[in-house]
Each structure stands twice: as structure tokens, then as C-alpha cells.
Coordinates of C-alpha atoms in Angstrom, one line a residue:
M1 CA 56.9 55.9 156.5
R2 CA 59.4 57.4 154.2
G3 CA 56.8 58.0 151.5
K4 CA 54.6 59.6 154.2
H5 CA 57.4 62.0 155.2
V6 CA 58.1 62.9 151.5
A7 CA 54.4 63.7 151.0
I8 CA 54.3 65.9 154.1
A9 CA 57.4 67.8 152.9
V10 CA 56.1 68.2 149.3
L11 CA 52.6 69.4 150.3
P12 CA 53.7 72.8 151.7
V13 CA 55.9 73.4 148.6
C14 CA 52.9 72.7 146.3
L15 CA 50.7 75.0 148.3
L16 CA 53.3 77.8 148.3
S17 CA 53.9 77.5 144.6
A18 CA 50.3 78.6 144.0
C19 CA 50.6 81.7 146.1
N20 CA 52.2 84.1 143.7
R21 CA 50.3 87.3 142.8
H22 CA 51.1 87.6 139.1
Q23 CA 50.0 84.2 137.8
S24 CA 47.5 82.5 140.1
T25 CA 43.8 81.6 139.9
L26 CA 43.7 82.4 143.6
A27 CA 44.8 86.0 143.0
P28 CA 42.3 87.2 140.4
F29 CA 42.4 90.6 138.7
G30 CA 39.4 89.8 136.4
A31 CA 35.7 89.2 137.1
D32 CA 35.7 85.8 135.5
A33 CA 38.7 84.5 137.5
A34 CA 37.0 85.9 140.7
D35 CA 33.9 83.8 139.8
I36 CA 36.1 80.7 139.2
R37 CA 37.9 81.2 142.6
H38 CA 34.5 81.6 144.3
L39 CA 33.2 78.4 142.8
F40 CA 36.5 76.6 143.7
I41 CA 36.1 77.7 147.4
I42 CA 32.5 76.5 147.5
M43 CA 33.3 73.2 145.9
L44 CA 36.4 72.7 148.2
V45 CA 34.4 73.4 151.3
G46 CA 31.7 71.0 150.2
A47 CA 34.3 68.3 149.4
V48 CA 36.0 68.7 152.8
I49 CA 32.6 68.3 154.6
I50 CA 31.7 65.2 152.5
A51 CA 35.1 63.7 153.0
G52 CA 34.8 64.3 156.8
A53 CA 31.4 62.8 156.9
V54 CA 32.6 59.7 155.0
A55 CA 35.6 59.4 157.4
L56 CA 33.3 59.4 160.4
L57 CA 31.0 56.8 158.9
M58 CA 34.0 54.6 158.1
R59 CA 35.2 55.0 161.7
H60 CA 31.7 54.1 163.0
A61 CA 31.5 51.1 160.7
V62 CA 34.9 49.7 161.8
R63 CA 34.2 50.2 165.5
A64 CA 30.6 49.1 165.5
P65 CA 30.0 45.6 167.0
E66 CA 29.0 42.8 164.6
G67 CA 25.3 42.7 164.0
A68 CA 24.7 46.3 165.3
I69 CA 23.0 47.2 162.0
S70 CA 20.3 45.0 160.4
H71 CA 20.2 44.3 156.7
Q72 CA 17.1 46.5 156.3
K73 CA 18.7 49.4 158.2
G74 CA 21.9 49.0 156.2
M75 CA 20.0 49.2 152.9
R76 CA 18.3 52.4 154.1
I77 CA 21.7 53.9 154.9
V78 CA 23.0 53.0 151.4
L79 CA 19.9 54.4 149.8
W80 CA 20.0 57.8 151.6
L81 CA 23.8 58.3 151.9
G82 CA 24.7 56.6 148.7
G83 CA 21.9 57.8 146.4
I84 CA 19.4 60.4 147.5
I85 CA 21.6 62.8 149.5
P86 CA 24.5 62.8 146.9
T87 CA 22.0 63.5 144.1
V88 CA 20.4 66.4 146.0
V89 CA 23.8 67.9 146.9
L90 CA 25.1 67.5 143.3
M91 CA 21.9 69.0 141.8
G92 CA 22.2 71.9 144.3
L93 CA 25.8 72.6 143.3
L94 CA 24.9 72.5 139.6
A95 CA 22.0 74.9 140.1
Y96 CA 24.3 77.2 142.1
S97 CA 27.1 77.2 139.5
L98 CA 24.9 77.6 136.3
P99 CA 24.6 81.4 136.6
Y100 CA 28.4 81.7 136.6
M101 CA 28.6 79.8 133.3
R102 CA 26.5 82.5 131.5
P103 CA 28.7 84.1 128.7
R104 CA 29.6 87.7 129.4
P105 CA 27.7 90.0 127.0
V106 CA 29.8 91.8 124.3
A107 CA 28.8 94.9 122.2
P108 CA 30.1 95.9 118.8
A109 CA 31.8 98.9 120.4
D110 CA 33.9 96.7 122.7
L111 CA 37.6 96.3 122.1
Q112 CA 38.6 93.1 120.2
I113 CA 42.1 91.7 120.5
A114 CA 43.0 88.9 118.0
V115 CA 45.7 86.5 119.4
D116 CA 47.3 83.9 117.2
G117 CA 49.4 81.2 118.8
E118 CA 52.6 80.4 116.9
Q119 CA 55.6 78.1 117.7
F120 CA 56.5 79.5 120.1
W121 CA 55.2 83.1 120.4
W122 CA 52.0 85.2 120.3
R123 CA 50.8 87.4 117.5
V124 CA 48.6 90.2 118.9
T125 CA 46.4 92.6 117.0
Y126 CA 44.3 95.2 118.6
R127 CA 41.0 96.0 116.8
P128 CA 39.2 98.9 118.4
A129 CA 35.9 99.8 116.9
G130 CA 36.1 102.3 114.1
A131 CA 39.9 102.6 114.3
T132 CA 42.9 101.2 112.5
P133 CA 44.2 97.8 113.9
V134 CA 47.5 97.8 115.8
D135 CA 49.9 94.9 115.5
S136 CA 52.1 93.7 118.4
A137 CA 53.5 90.5 119.8
N138 CA 54.2 88.6 123.0
E139 CA 52.6 91.3 125.2
I140 CA 48.9 92.1 125.8
R141 CA 47.5 95.3 127.3
I142 CA 43.9 95.7 128.3
P143 CA 41.8 98.5 129.9
T144 CA 40.3 97.9 133.3
G145 CA 36.6 98.1 133.7
R146 CA 35.9 97.5 130.0
T147 CA 34.8 94.3 128.3
V148 CA 37.4 92.9 126.0
A149 CA 36.8 90.2 123.4
F150 CA 39.7 87.9 122.6
R151 CA 39.6 86.3 119.2
L152 CA 41.8 83.2 119.5
S153 CA 43.2 81.1 116.8
A154 CA 46.4 79.2 115.9
G155 CA 48.7 79.2 112.9
D156 CA 50.4 75.8 113.2
V157 CA 49.3 73.4 116.0
V158 CA 46.9 73.5 118.9
H159 CA 47.7 76.0 121.7
S160 CA 45.8 77.0 124.8
F161 CA 45.4 80.6 125.9
W162 CA 45.4 81.0 129.7
I163 CA 45.7 84.1 131.9
P164 CA 45.1 82.5 135.3
G165 CA 44.2 85.7 137.1
L166 CA 41.8 87.0 134.4
A167 CA 39.7 84.0 133.1
G168 CA 39.7 80.3 132.3
K169 CA 41.6 78.5 129.5
M170 CA 40.6 78.6 125.9
D171 CA 42.0 76.4 123.1
M172 CA 43.5 77.9 120.0
I173 CA 42.8 75.6 117.1
P174 CA 44.2 76.0 113.5
G175 CA 41.3 76.9 111.1
R176 CA 39.0 77.9 113.9
T177 CA 38.4 81.1 116.0
N178 CA 37.3 80.8 119.6
D179 CA 36.0 83.8 121.6
L180 CA 37.0 84.6 125.2
I181 CA 35.1 87.6 126.7
V182 CA 36.8 89.1 129.8
R183 CA 36.9 92.2 132.0
A184 CA 39.8 93.2 134.2
D185 CA 39.0 94.9 137.5
K186 CA 42.4 95.8 138.9
P187 CA 45.4 97.4 137.1
G188 CA 48.8 95.7 137.3
R189 CA 51.3 93.5 135.5
Y190 CA 50.4 89.8 135.3
R191 CA 51.4 86.7 133.3
G192 CA 49.8 84.4 130.8
Q193 CA 51.0 81.2 129.2
C194 CA 50.2 78.4 126.8
A195 CA 48.5 75.6 128.6
E196 CA 48.5 73.0 125.8
F197 CA 51.7 71.1 124.8
C198 CA 52.6 72.5 121.4
G199 CA 56.2 71.4 120.8
L200 CA 59.7 71.4 122.3
S201 CA 59.5 75.0 123.7
H202 CA 55.9 74.8 125.0
A203 CA 57.0 75.6 128.5
L204 CA 58.9 78.6 127.2
M205 CA 55.8 80.2 125.7
A206 CA 54.5 82.9 128.0
F207 CA 53.5 86.6 127.8
D208 CA 53.0 89.7 129.9
V209 CA 49.5 91.0 130.6
I210 CA 49.3 94.7 131.6
A211 CA 45.9 95.9 132.9
M212 CA 45.8 99.7 132.6
P213 CA 43.3 102.4 133.6
P214 CA 41.1 103.2 130.5
A215 CA 42.6 106.7 129.9
A216 CA 46.2 105.3 130.1
F217 CA 45.3 102.4 127.8
D218 CA 43.7 104.8 125.2
A219 CA 46.9 106.9 125.2
W220 CA 49.1 103.9 124.9
L221 CA 47.1 102.5 122.0
A222 CA 47.2 105.9 120.2
G223 CA 51.0 105.8 120.6
Q224 CA 51.2 102.3 119.2
R225 CA 49.6 103.5 116.0
R226 CA 52.5 105.8 115.3
P227 CA 55.4 104.5 113.2
A228 CA 58.5 103.4 115.0
Q229 CA 61.1 106.0 116.0
A230 CA 63.8 104.1 114.2
G231 CA 67.3 105.4 113.9
D232 CA 69.8 104.9 111.1
G233 CA 73.3 103.6 111.6
E234 CA 75.0 100.2 111.7
G235 CA 72.1 98.4 113.4
A236 CA 69.6 99.5 110.7
R237 CA 72.0 98.5 107.9
L238 CA 72.5 95.0 109.5
F239 CA 68.8 94.6 109.9
A240 CA 68.2 95.1 106.2
A241 CA 71.4 93.3 105.0
N242 CA 70.7 90.1 106.9
G243 CA 67.1 89.9 105.6
C244 CA 65.4 90.5 109.0
N245 CA 62.8 92.7 107.2
G246 CA 61.7 89.6 105.2
C247 CA 60.1 88.2 108.4
H248 CA 59.7 91.1 110.8
A249 CA 57.6 94.3 110.1
I250 CA 58.5 97.7 111.5
A251 CA 55.8 100.2 110.7
G252 CA 57.2 103.2 108.8
V253 CA 60.4 101.4 108.0
T254 CA 59.8 98.0 106.3
A255 CA 57.1 96.5 104.1
P256 CA 54.3 94.7 106.0
T257 CA 54.9 91.0 106.6
R258 CA 53.2 88.4 108.9
I259 CA 55.9 85.7 109.2
G260 CA 57.6 86.7 112.4
P261 CA 56.6 89.0 115.4
D262 CA 56.0 92.7 114.6
L263 CA 58.9 94.8 115.9
T264 CA 57.5 98.3 115.5
H265 CA 57.7 99.1 119.2
F266 CA 59.9 96.2 120.2
G267 CA 62.0 98.3 122.6
S268 CA 59.0 99.2 124.8
R269 CA 58.4 95.6 125.8
R270 CA 59.7 94.4 129.1
T271 CA 60.6 90.8 128.0
L272 CA 62.1 89.0 125.1
A273 CA 61.3 85.6 123.4
A274 CA 57.7 85.5 124.6
G275 CA 58.2 86.3 128.2
I276 CA 61.3 84.2 128.8
L277 CA 64.2 86.7 129.0
P278 CA 64.5 90.2 130.4
M279 CA 64.8 92.8 127.7
T280 CA 68.5 93.5 127.9
Q281 CA 71.0 94.3 125.1
A282 CA 73.0 91.2 125.9
H283 CA 70.0 88.9 125.8
V284 CA 68.7 90.4 122.5
A285 CA 72.2 90.0 120.9
A286 CA 72.5 86.4 122.1
F287 CA 69.0 85.5 120.9
I288 CA 69.6 87.0 117.4
R289 CA 72.8 84.9 117.0
H290 CA 71.4 81.6 118.5
P291 CA 67.7 81.6 119.2
E292 CA 67.6 77.8 119.3
K293 CA 69.7 77.9 122.5
T294 CA 66.9 79.8 124.3
K295 CA 64.0 78.1 122.5
P296 CA 64.6 74.6 121.1
G297 CA 62.5 74.0 118.0
V298 CA 62.1 77.7 117.2
R299 CA 61.5 78.6 113.6
M300 CA 63.7 81.7 113.6
P301 CA 67.0 81.0 111.8
S302 CA 70.3 81.6 113.7
F303 CA 72.9 84.2 112.6
P304 CA 76.2 82.8 113.9
Q305 CA 78.0 84.8 111.1
L306 CA 77.4 88.0 113.1
S307 CA 80.3 89.1 115.2
D308 CA 79.7 90.1 118.9
D309 CA 79.9 93.8 117.9
Q310 CA 77.5 93.4 115.0
A311 CA 75.0 91.5 117.2
L312 CA 75.2 94.2 119.8
A313 CA 74.7 97.0 117.2
L314 CA 71.6 95.2 115.9
A315 CA 70.3 94.8 119.5
R316 CA 70.8 98.5 120.1
Y317 CA 68.8 99.3 117.0
L318 CA 65.9 97.0 118.0
Q319 CA 65.8 98.3 121.6
G320 CA 65.5 101.8 120.1
L321 CA 62.2 100.9 118.4
K322 CA 59.8 102.6 120.8

């Protein structure tokens, strides 16, 4: 009885945990996720009907008097209910779902976004047709109403790219590029995550997804092509003196590099450390000094030699990159 009570108490919690609007397959903002939800509802209704029918048959079998069904009649029941009807139902469900599995068409003029999974962050490169690529990290923006082709790969171990409200999961495999074609229908801020165990901080590898009206997206992307509005001062000096420019690129300030995340417009992002921390000065300073405390196994070195004032000065400099 105790186990039954625990199950009854846990079930509502599990159901409520799937009811958020920013990261849920039941709250789609993309056409593909809407199709997945539709198929899920159809399959769920079918499963409930079948489970109810089986329960009624079991009840009838338990309560029926001995000898009420002859051997020949029993074999016919097994043939129809155990063979013919399930086959017809399954074939019907397969035929119904096949059109939803058709890949979304993509044209050469459609926006491409290359996403590389790293331990434990996301390298993002926008590749609009006929225009200069734009580098970013740990945040993805897409235009609504337009087809977008994600080009997914990994630089170290296997990751899995998943934006629950937009489309299904897609593995990111070192040495291989997988394509995920999507279309967002509703603007808003959503969340994606890695869905494949990739190391100690796998659960701390998320990212923001911002779906924008097309005109707003075009204006944002044009702004991202401009160099960073970086100031001078103590923060800039500390950035160079501690070798940060050896791993992190800032367009118009440092030489290109692809070791760590691009920081050109770092200050315009809402979160830090791949969607884990709010973008505050205190969080940035603490992450610079001891990133391993936030993300165990992270490849970024720590800088404990920086004083509190120096870390805050460096954080102010980075947050000014917009």
C-alpha cells in the first residue's frame, strides 16, 4: 500500500513537470514539434483504448464460469484479438504517421546555422546565403515563418541537439554532420539542451532559443556582423595580459581563434555558461576565477590569481561587449 501511495503522489509531480511553456514537447512553437505532439496524442488515445479493451477482456475472462468458452471459440478470439486486429491497427497507425516523417524541403537560399557541440557549450555560426558568416555561442536566434537548416556536428564526444518545442532530437557525432530542418511558427524565448550524456557537466549544457519576427531577425543579424563596441581600461588590459585572447575571439579586437566561445557580443546574451547562470557581473567574475565550480570537467582554466576587483573589472569589460 505504501508503494501505491508513493506512486499516486509522484504521478501529479511528473505530469506538472512537463507543463512548462519554454521547454516542452507539449508546448510547440515549431511545425515539426506540433506534428510530434499530434502523433503523440493519436498514439496515446489509441493506447488508452487498447488498454481499456484488454482490461475488459481480462475482467470477463476472470469472471466467466469454467467451460463458458470452447477451445475452438477461444482460438478464434486469440486469432482475431491477438493477431488480425493488432496487425490492422498497427498498419493503420504506420500509414497515418508516414507523411509526418517526410523531410522538410530546404532551398539554397534558406538560412543555415552550424552548431558544434563542445564540452560543455555550443559553438554557433550563422551562414546566410550570399553573406558573411556570423560567429556566436550558447544562444540561437531564428526567424519565424522561414525554413532554417541546422548543420550539427561535435568537436569532442557525442552530443545530442534538442529543442523540445521546435523539433525532435538529433545526434551530434564527431567527424560527421547531421542536418535538422525546422521552421518556427511563434516568436518567443525558449530553451534547448544536450540530450546525450557527454561528461560530468552534461546536465549543465543548455542554451537559449529566441524565435524572432523575420524583420527583427534580419536587423539583429546585421548588428552581429559589426565589430564589438569594446572599451579600453583595466578590463581590456586584464583580458590581454591573462591570455584570454588566445582562446576567445572578439571581432575587431583580437585575432580569430576557435578554441573557446566567441565573445564578440557577449554582453547581449541573457545567460552565462551555456544557459546555466543569469548574466550578472558577479556571476561572470566568479566564473572567470573558478569555472570548475559551476561546471565540473570544464576545459576552461581557472584564474584564482585574479583579485576580486580584477575579476569584476574583467567582468565589466566583457559585459560591455554588445
